[in-house]
mmCIF file of C-alpha atoms in Angstrom:
data_model
loop_
_atom_site.group_PDB
_atom_site.id
_atom_site.type_symbol
_atom_site.label_atom_id
_atom_site.label_comp_id
_atom_site.label_asym_id
_atom_site.label_seq_id
_atom_site.Cartn_x
_atom_site.Cartn_y
_atom_site.Cartn_z
ATOM 1 C CA MET A 262 -10.190 70.296 103.387
ATOM 2 C CA SER A 263 -7.106 72.063 102.022
ATOM 3 C CA GLN A 264 -3.737 70.557 102.817
ATOM 4 C CA ALA A 265 -1.616 72.430 105.362
ATOM 5 C CA ARG A 266 1.106 74.476 103.767
ATOM 6 C CA ARG A 267 4.564 72.991 104.174
ATOM 7 C CA PRO A 268 7.219 75.142 105.852
ATOM 8 C CA PRO A 269 9.835 76.480 103.478
ATOM 9 C CA GLU A 270 13.168 74.854 102.906
ATOM 10 C CA VAL A 271 15.741 77.031 104.662
ATOM 11 C CA ALA A 272 19.438 77.204 103.819
ATOM 12 C CA ILE A 273 21.952 79.169 105.900
ATOM 13 C CA PHE A 274 25.194 80.538 104.479
ATOM 14 C CA GLN A 275 28.019 82.456 106.129
ATOM 15 C CA GLY A 276 30.009 85.184 104.398
ATOM 16 C CA HIS A 277 29.649 87.782 101.665
ATOM 17 C CA ARG A 278 29.636 85.692 98.514
ATOM 18 C CA PRO A 279 28.230 82.184 98.986
ATOM 19 C CA GLN A 280 27.199 80.183 95.959
ATOM 20 C CA LEU A 281 23.423 80.581 95.740
ATOM 21 C CA LYS A 282 20.808 78.561 93.884
ATOM 22 C CA PRO A 283 17.367 79.938 92.939
ATOM 23 C CA ALA A 284 15.148 80.871 95.889
ATOM 24 C CA ALA A 285 11.894 82.648 96.670
ATOM 25 C CA VAL A 286 13.299 84.750 99.512
ATOM 26 C CA ARG A 287 16.770 85.816 100.560
ATOM 27 C CA ILE A 288 17.509 87.345 103.959
ATOM 28 C CA VAL A 289 20.817 89.088 104.644
ATOM 29 C CA ILE A 290 21.860 89.445 108.284
ATOM 30 C CA ASP A 291 24.274 91.939 109.807
ATOM 31 C CA THR A 292 23.456 92.085 113.495
ATOM 32 C CA ILE A 293 26.578 94.010 114.604
ATOM 33 C CA ARG A 294 25.785 96.509 113.267
ATOM 34 C CA ALA A 295 24.583 97.425 109.777
ATOM 35 C CA PHE A 296 21.011 96.163 109.806
ATOM 36 C CA THR A 297 20.448 97.032 113.432
ATOM 37 C CA HIS A 298 21.644 100.511 112.435
ATOM 38 C CA THR A 299 19.227 100.707 109.491
ATOM 39 C CA GLN A 300 16.305 99.643 111.679
ATOM 40 C CA VAL A 301 17.128 102.451 114.116
ATOM 41 C CA ALA A 302 17.472 104.918 111.228
ATOM 42 C CA PHE A 303 14.038 104.009 109.870
ATOM 43 C CA GLU A 304 12.509 104.195 113.347
ATOM 44 C CA GLY A 305 14.004 107.684 113.576
ATOM 45 C CA GLY A 306 12.225 108.783 110.415
ATOM 46 C CA ALA A 307 14.717 108.072 107.615
ATOM 47 C CA GLU A 308 12.839 107.799 104.318
ATOM 48 C CA ARG A 309 15.108 105.429 102.389
ATOM 49 C CA ILE A 310 18.686 104.154 102.344
ATOM 50 C CA LEU A 311 20.863 103.675 99.264
ATOM 51 C CA LEU A 312 23.234 100.722 99.681
ATOM 52 C CA VAL A 313 26.582 101.108 97.896
ATOM 53 C CA ALA A 314 29.634 98.875 97.888
ATOM 54 C CA SER A 315 32.479 101.374 98.164
ATOM 55 C CA ILE A 316 33.335 104.496 100.128
ATOM 56 C CA ASP A 317 34.215 106.338 96.919
ATOM 57 C CA GLU A 318 30.823 105.519 95.401
ATOM 58 C CA ALA A 319 29.076 106.678 98.568
ATOM 59 C CA ARG A 320 30.905 109.989 98.413
ATOM 60 C CA ARG A 321 30.119 110.402 94.731
ATOM 61 C CA ARG A 322 26.406 109.828 95.246
ATOM 62 C CA ALA A 323 26.283 112.214 98.198
ATOM 63 C CA ARG A 324 28.003 114.926 96.151
ATOM 64 C CA GLN A 325 25.318 114.517 93.494
ATOM 65 C CA HIS A 326 22.593 114.941 96.129
ATOM 66 C CA PRO A 327 23.707 117.464 98.774
ATOM 67 C CA GLY A 328 20.743 116.697 101.041
ATOM 68 C CA TRP A 329 21.675 113.038 101.415
ATOM 69 C CA LEU A 330 23.578 111.848 104.483
ATOM 70 C CA LEU A 331 26.727 109.737 104.216
ATOM 71 C CA ALA A 332 26.758 106.762 106.595
ATOM 72 C CA GLY A 333 28.940 103.719 107.053
ATOM 73 C CA GLU A 334 32.225 102.265 108.199
ATOM 74 C CA ARG A 335 35.392 100.430 107.339
ATOM 75 C CA ASN A 336 36.870 98.193 110.019
ATOM 76 C CA ALA A 337 33.977 99.404 112.216
ATOM 77 C CA VAL A 338 35.239 103.021 112.123
ATOM 78 C CA LYS A 339 33.382 105.975 110.558
ATOM 79 C CA PRO A 340 35.265 107.696 107.717
ATOM 80 C CA ALA A 341 36.173 111.181 108.873
ATOM 81 C CA ASP A 342 34.053 113.013 106.298
ATOM 82 C CA PHE A 343 30.886 110.925 106.801
ATOM 83 C CA ASP A 344 27.819 112.360 108.544
ATOM 84 C CA LEU A 345 27.078 109.112 110.370
ATOM 85 C CA GLY A 346 29.026 105.976 111.067
ATOM 86 C CA ASN A 347 27.385 102.590 111.484
ATOM 87 C CA SER A 348 26.403 103.174 115.104
ATOM 88 C CA PRO A 349 22.792 102.503 116.119
ATOM 89 C CA ALA A 350 23.376 104.313 119.415
ATOM 90 C CA LEU A 351 24.533 107.530 117.746
ATOM 91 C CA THR A 352 22.001 107.293 114.927
ATOM 92 C CA ALA A 353 19.221 107.004 117.523
ATOM 93 C CA ARG A 354 20.100 110.577 118.557
ATOM 94 C CA ALA A 355 20.253 112.003 115.022
ATOM 95 C CA GLN A 356 17.548 114.051 113.303
ATOM 96 C CA LEU A 357 16.600 111.847 110.350
ATOM 97 C CA GLN A 358 12.959 112.639 109.616
ATOM 98 C CA GLY A 359 12.451 112.429 105.849
ATOM 99 C CA ARG A 360 16.167 112.061 105.138
ATOM 100 C CA THR A 361 17.890 109.807 102.608
ATOM 101 C CA LEU A 362 21.030 107.952 103.684
ATOM 102 C CA VAL A 363 23.832 106.514 101.557
ATOM 103 C CA LEU A 364 25.236 103.509 103.419
ATOM 104 C CA THR A 365 28.388 101.472 102.827
ATOM 105 C CA THR A 366 29.652 98.783 105.229
ATOM 106 C CA SER A 367 32.243 96.034 105.344
ATOM 107 C CA ASN A 368 29.948 93.013 105.581
ATOM 108 C CA GLY A 369 26.197 93.529 105.312
ATOM 109 C CA VAL A 370 26.071 95.788 102.266
ATOM 110 C CA GLN A 371 28.573 93.591 100.413
ATOM 111 C CA ALA A 372 26.396 90.537 101.056
ATOM 112 C CA VAL A 373 23.291 92.387 99.845
ATOM 113 C CA ALA A 374 24.982 93.252 96.554
ATOM 114 C CA HIS A 375 25.825 89.582 96.071
ATOM 115 C CA ALA A 376 22.355 88.347 97.065
ATOM 116 C CA ALA A 377 20.648 90.818 94.724
ATOM 117 C CA HIS A 378 22.527 89.667 91.624
ATOM 118 C CA ASP A 379 20.108 88.090 89.108
ATOM 119 C CA PHE A 380 17.483 87.729 91.855
ATOM 120 C CA GLU A 381 13.796 88.504 91.368
ATOM 121 C CA GLY A 382 12.335 87.308 94.665
ATOM 122 C CA LEU A 383 11.957 89.064 98.009
ATOM 123 C CA LEU A 384 15.247 90.364 99.444
ATOM 124 C CA LEU A 385 15.171 91.340 103.118
ATOM 125 C CA VAL A 386 17.785 92.504 105.606
ATOM 126 C CA THR A 387 17.729 92.242 109.379
ATOM 127 C CA GLY A 388 19.573 92.032 112.646
ATOM 128 C CA LEU A 389 18.374 90.049 115.637
ATOM 129 C CA ALA A 390 16.255 92.969 116.861
ATOM 130 C CA ASN A 391 13.891 92.946 113.864
ATOM 131 C CA ALA A 392 14.005 89.225 113.152
ATOM 132 C CA GLY A 393 10.346 88.638 114.051
ATOM 133 C CA SER A 394 9.136 91.239 111.579
ATOM 134 C CA THR A 395 11.403 89.660 108.978
ATOM 135 C CA VAL A 396 9.762 86.284 109.556
ATOM 136 C CA ALA A 397 6.314 87.877 109.216
ATOM 137 C CA ALA A 398 7.246 89.512 105.905
ATOM 138 C CA THR A 399 8.716 86.250 104.626
ATOM 139 C CA ARG A 400 5.577 84.288 105.477
ATOM 140 C CA ALA A 401 3.343 86.906 103.877
ATOM 141 C CA TYR A 402 5.374 86.801 100.674
ATOM 142 C CA LEU A 403 5.364 82.995 100.512
ATOM 143 C CA ASN A 404 1.604 82.914 101.103
ATOM 144 C CA ALA A 405 1.114 85.388 98.251
ATOM 145 C CA HIS A 406 3.493 83.479 95.951
ATOM 146 C CA PRO A 407 2.722 79.810 96.591
ATOM 147 C CA GLY A 408 4.961 77.185 95.105
ATOM 148 C CA PRO A 409 5.506 73.445 95.519
ATOM 149 C CA SER A 410 8.785 73.772 97.449
ATOM 150 C CA PRO A 411 9.574 77.345 98.522
ATOM 151 C CA THR A 412 13.163 78.047 99.493
ATOM 152 C CA VAL A 413 14.451 80.726 101.843
ATOM 153 C CA GLN A 414 18.168 81.477 101.819
ATOM 154 C CA ILE A 415 19.675 83.225 104.842
ATOM 155 C CA LEU A 416 23.050 84.916 104.503
ATOM 156 C CA ALA A 417 24.879 85.490 107.788
ATOM 157 C CA SER A 418 27.104 88.169 106.334
ATOM 158 C CA HIS A 419 29.975 88.076 108.822
ATOM 159 C CA PRO A 420 32.154 85.181 107.641
ATOM 160 C CA GLU A 421 32.869 83.981 111.191
ATOM 161 C CA GLY A 422 30.554 85.972 113.461
ATOM 162 C CA ASP A 423 28.381 83.987 115.850
ATOM 163 C CA GLU A 424 26.035 86.980 116.188
ATOM 164 C CA ASP A 425 24.869 86.562 112.595
ATOM 165 C CA LEU A 426 24.719 82.775 112.842
ATOM 166 C CA ALA A 427 22.625 83.039 116.022
ATOM 167 C CA THR A 428 20.200 85.325 114.200
ATOM 168 C CA ALA A 429 20.092 82.999 111.198
ATOM 169 C CA GLN A 430 19.277 79.985 113.364
ATOM 170 C CA TRP A 431 16.567 81.965 115.182
ATOM 171 C CA LEU A 432 15.012 82.850 111.810
ATOM 172 C CA GLU A 433 15.241 79.271 110.574
ATOM 173 C CA ALA A 434 13.505 77.951 113.684
ATOM 174 C CA ARG A 435 10.634 80.440 113.449
ATOM 175 C CA LEU A 436 10.144 79.795 109.740
ATOM 176 C CA HIS A 437 9.790 76.116 110.641
ATOM 177 C CA GLY A 438 7.324 76.922 113.432
ATOM 178 C CA LEU A 439 9.750 76.095 116.259
ATOM 179 C CA ALA A 440 10.256 78.013 119.499
ATOM 180 C CA GLN A 441 13.891 77.032 120.022
ATOM 181 C CA PRO A 442 16.447 78.559 120.064
ATOM 182 C CA ASP A 443 14.543 81.073 122.148
ATOM 183 C CA ASP A 444 15.140 84.816 122.410
ATOM 184 C CA THR A 445 17.245 84.492 125.551
ATOM 185 C CA ARG A 446 19.706 82.102 123.955
ATOM 186 C CA ALA A 447 20.055 84.155 120.776
ATOM 187 C CA ILE A 448 20.538 87.378 122.729
ATOM 188 C CA ARG A 449 23.181 85.749 124.922
ATOM 189 C CA ARG A 450 25.123 84.586 121.868
ATOM 190 C CA VAL A 451 25.167 88.131 120.508
ATOM 191 C CA TRP A 452 26.386 89.526 123.832
ATOM 192 C CA GLU A 453 29.120 86.875 124.037
ATOM 193 C CA CYS A 454 30.369 86.955 120.444
ATOM 194 C CA ARG A 455 33.818 88.208 119.470
ATOM 195 C CA ALA A 456 32.512 91.420 117.891
ATOM 196 C CA ALA A 457 30.579 92.370 121.029
ATOM 197 C CA ARG A 458 33.661 91.810 123.176
ATOM 198 C CA LYS A 459 35.617 94.105 120.855
ATOM 199 C CA PHE A 460 33.061 96.873 121.320
ATOM 200 C CA ALA A 461 33.175 96.400 125.094
ATOM 201 C CA ASP A 462 36.978 96.727 125.256
ATOM 202 C CA PRO A 463 37.809 99.983 127.117
ATOM 203 C CA THR A 464 41.202 100.116 125.395
ATOM 204 C CA ARG A 465 39.461 100.485 122.011
ATOM 205 C CA PRO A 466 37.719 103.880 122.194
ATOM 206 C CA GLU A 467 36.979 103.810 118.459
ATOM 207 C CA TYR A 468 34.321 101.178 119.228
ATOM 208 C CA LEU A 469 31.172 102.372 121.020
ATOM 209 C CA SER A 470 30.016 99.953 123.703
ATOM 210 C CA ASP A 471 26.556 101.580 123.681
ATOM 211 C CA ASP A 472 25.907 99.944 120.299
ATOM 212 C CA ILE A 473 25.721 96.398 121.631
ATOM 213 C CA PRO A 474 22.490 96.787 123.668
ATOM 214 C CA PHE A 475 20.788 97.831 120.431
ATOM 215 C CA CYS A 476 22.122 94.728 118.655
ATOM 216 C CA ALA A 477 21.649 92.145 121.417
ATOM 217 C CA ARG A 478 17.889 92.402 121.825
ATOM 218 C CA ARG A 479 14.564 91.474 120.299
ATOM 219 C CA ALA A 480 12.647 94.672 119.454
ATOM 220 C CA ASP A 481 10.533 94.227 116.347
ATOM 221 C CA ALA A 482 9.539 97.323 114.410
ATOM 222 C CA PRO A 483 6.149 97.498 112.631
ATOM 223 C CA PHE A 484 7.975 97.018 109.345
ATOM 224 C CA ALA A 485 10.425 94.762 107.572
ATOM 225 C CA MET A 486 13.403 96.120 105.631
ATOM 226 C CA VAL A 487 13.201 95.302 101.924
ATOM 227 C CA VAL A 488 15.836 95.803 99.235
ATOM 228 C CA GLU A 489 14.444 97.119 95.959
ATOM 229 C CA ARG A 490 16.429 97.405 92.747
ATOM 230 C CA GLN A 491 15.960 100.604 90.739
ATOM 231 C CA GLY A 492 18.180 100.410 87.687
ATOM 232 C CA ALA A 493 21.650 99.678 89.021
ATOM 233 C CA ASP A 494 20.821 100.997 92.504
ATOM 234 C CA LEU A 495 19.865 98.985 95.584
ATOM 235 C CA TRP A 496 17.468 100.870 97.840
ATOM 236 C CA LEU A 497 16.511 99.786 101.336
ATOM 237 C CA THR A 498 12.947 100.724 102.277
ATOM 238 C CA ARG A 499 10.386 99.990 104.977
ATOM 239 C CA GLN A 500 7.647 97.473 104.244
ATOM 240 C CA PRO A 501 4.820 98.017 106.754
ATOM 241 C CA LEU A 502 3.395 94.871 108.317
#
């Protein structure tokens, strides 16, 4: 009888640029809002998303490809000349079928660029909503690439945000075959975190309160979101499950 496969070793980090050792899988989290936003964009028909570190680079790439849509934020606010911000609620209403997006954000995209450096394993991104599909993709990859002691590194990209830490701990538990913390607890932590309160503040009209219901939920898509390197570019694509 074959021996049962051991669960992976899981390490959680907070922030954009943690010191990382070799790993089989890296998962970057930005629950409010970048990787909730990208899930919604893919569900709306977006074909692929180019992740870039700076606003200037995003503009440059969009000028080179007039059909591409500029998306992103700084300090949670959409640059005036961008087609889309980082809002899952507004993106859910956009016509994105077959479109390519160029995305730059303050936390999630910066953490992806760091995680992708000199990395040849599976690089995934997620928010809480698509965390179950992310676990499924991680398990499938580890089963296809067996090793004596597989390691999964989870980057909660907001340096202090409990929404990303809640998602990271949910992922860690499921990768270890545990049912706790459950969905209800993780969702509550997202609703109650500092960022969610900021978006709910009626004196801050630049923040859209409609975004938080997209972020504070479990709603797995039939795909995981995988980062693929093509030359110097980092492309986010759908990996069907």
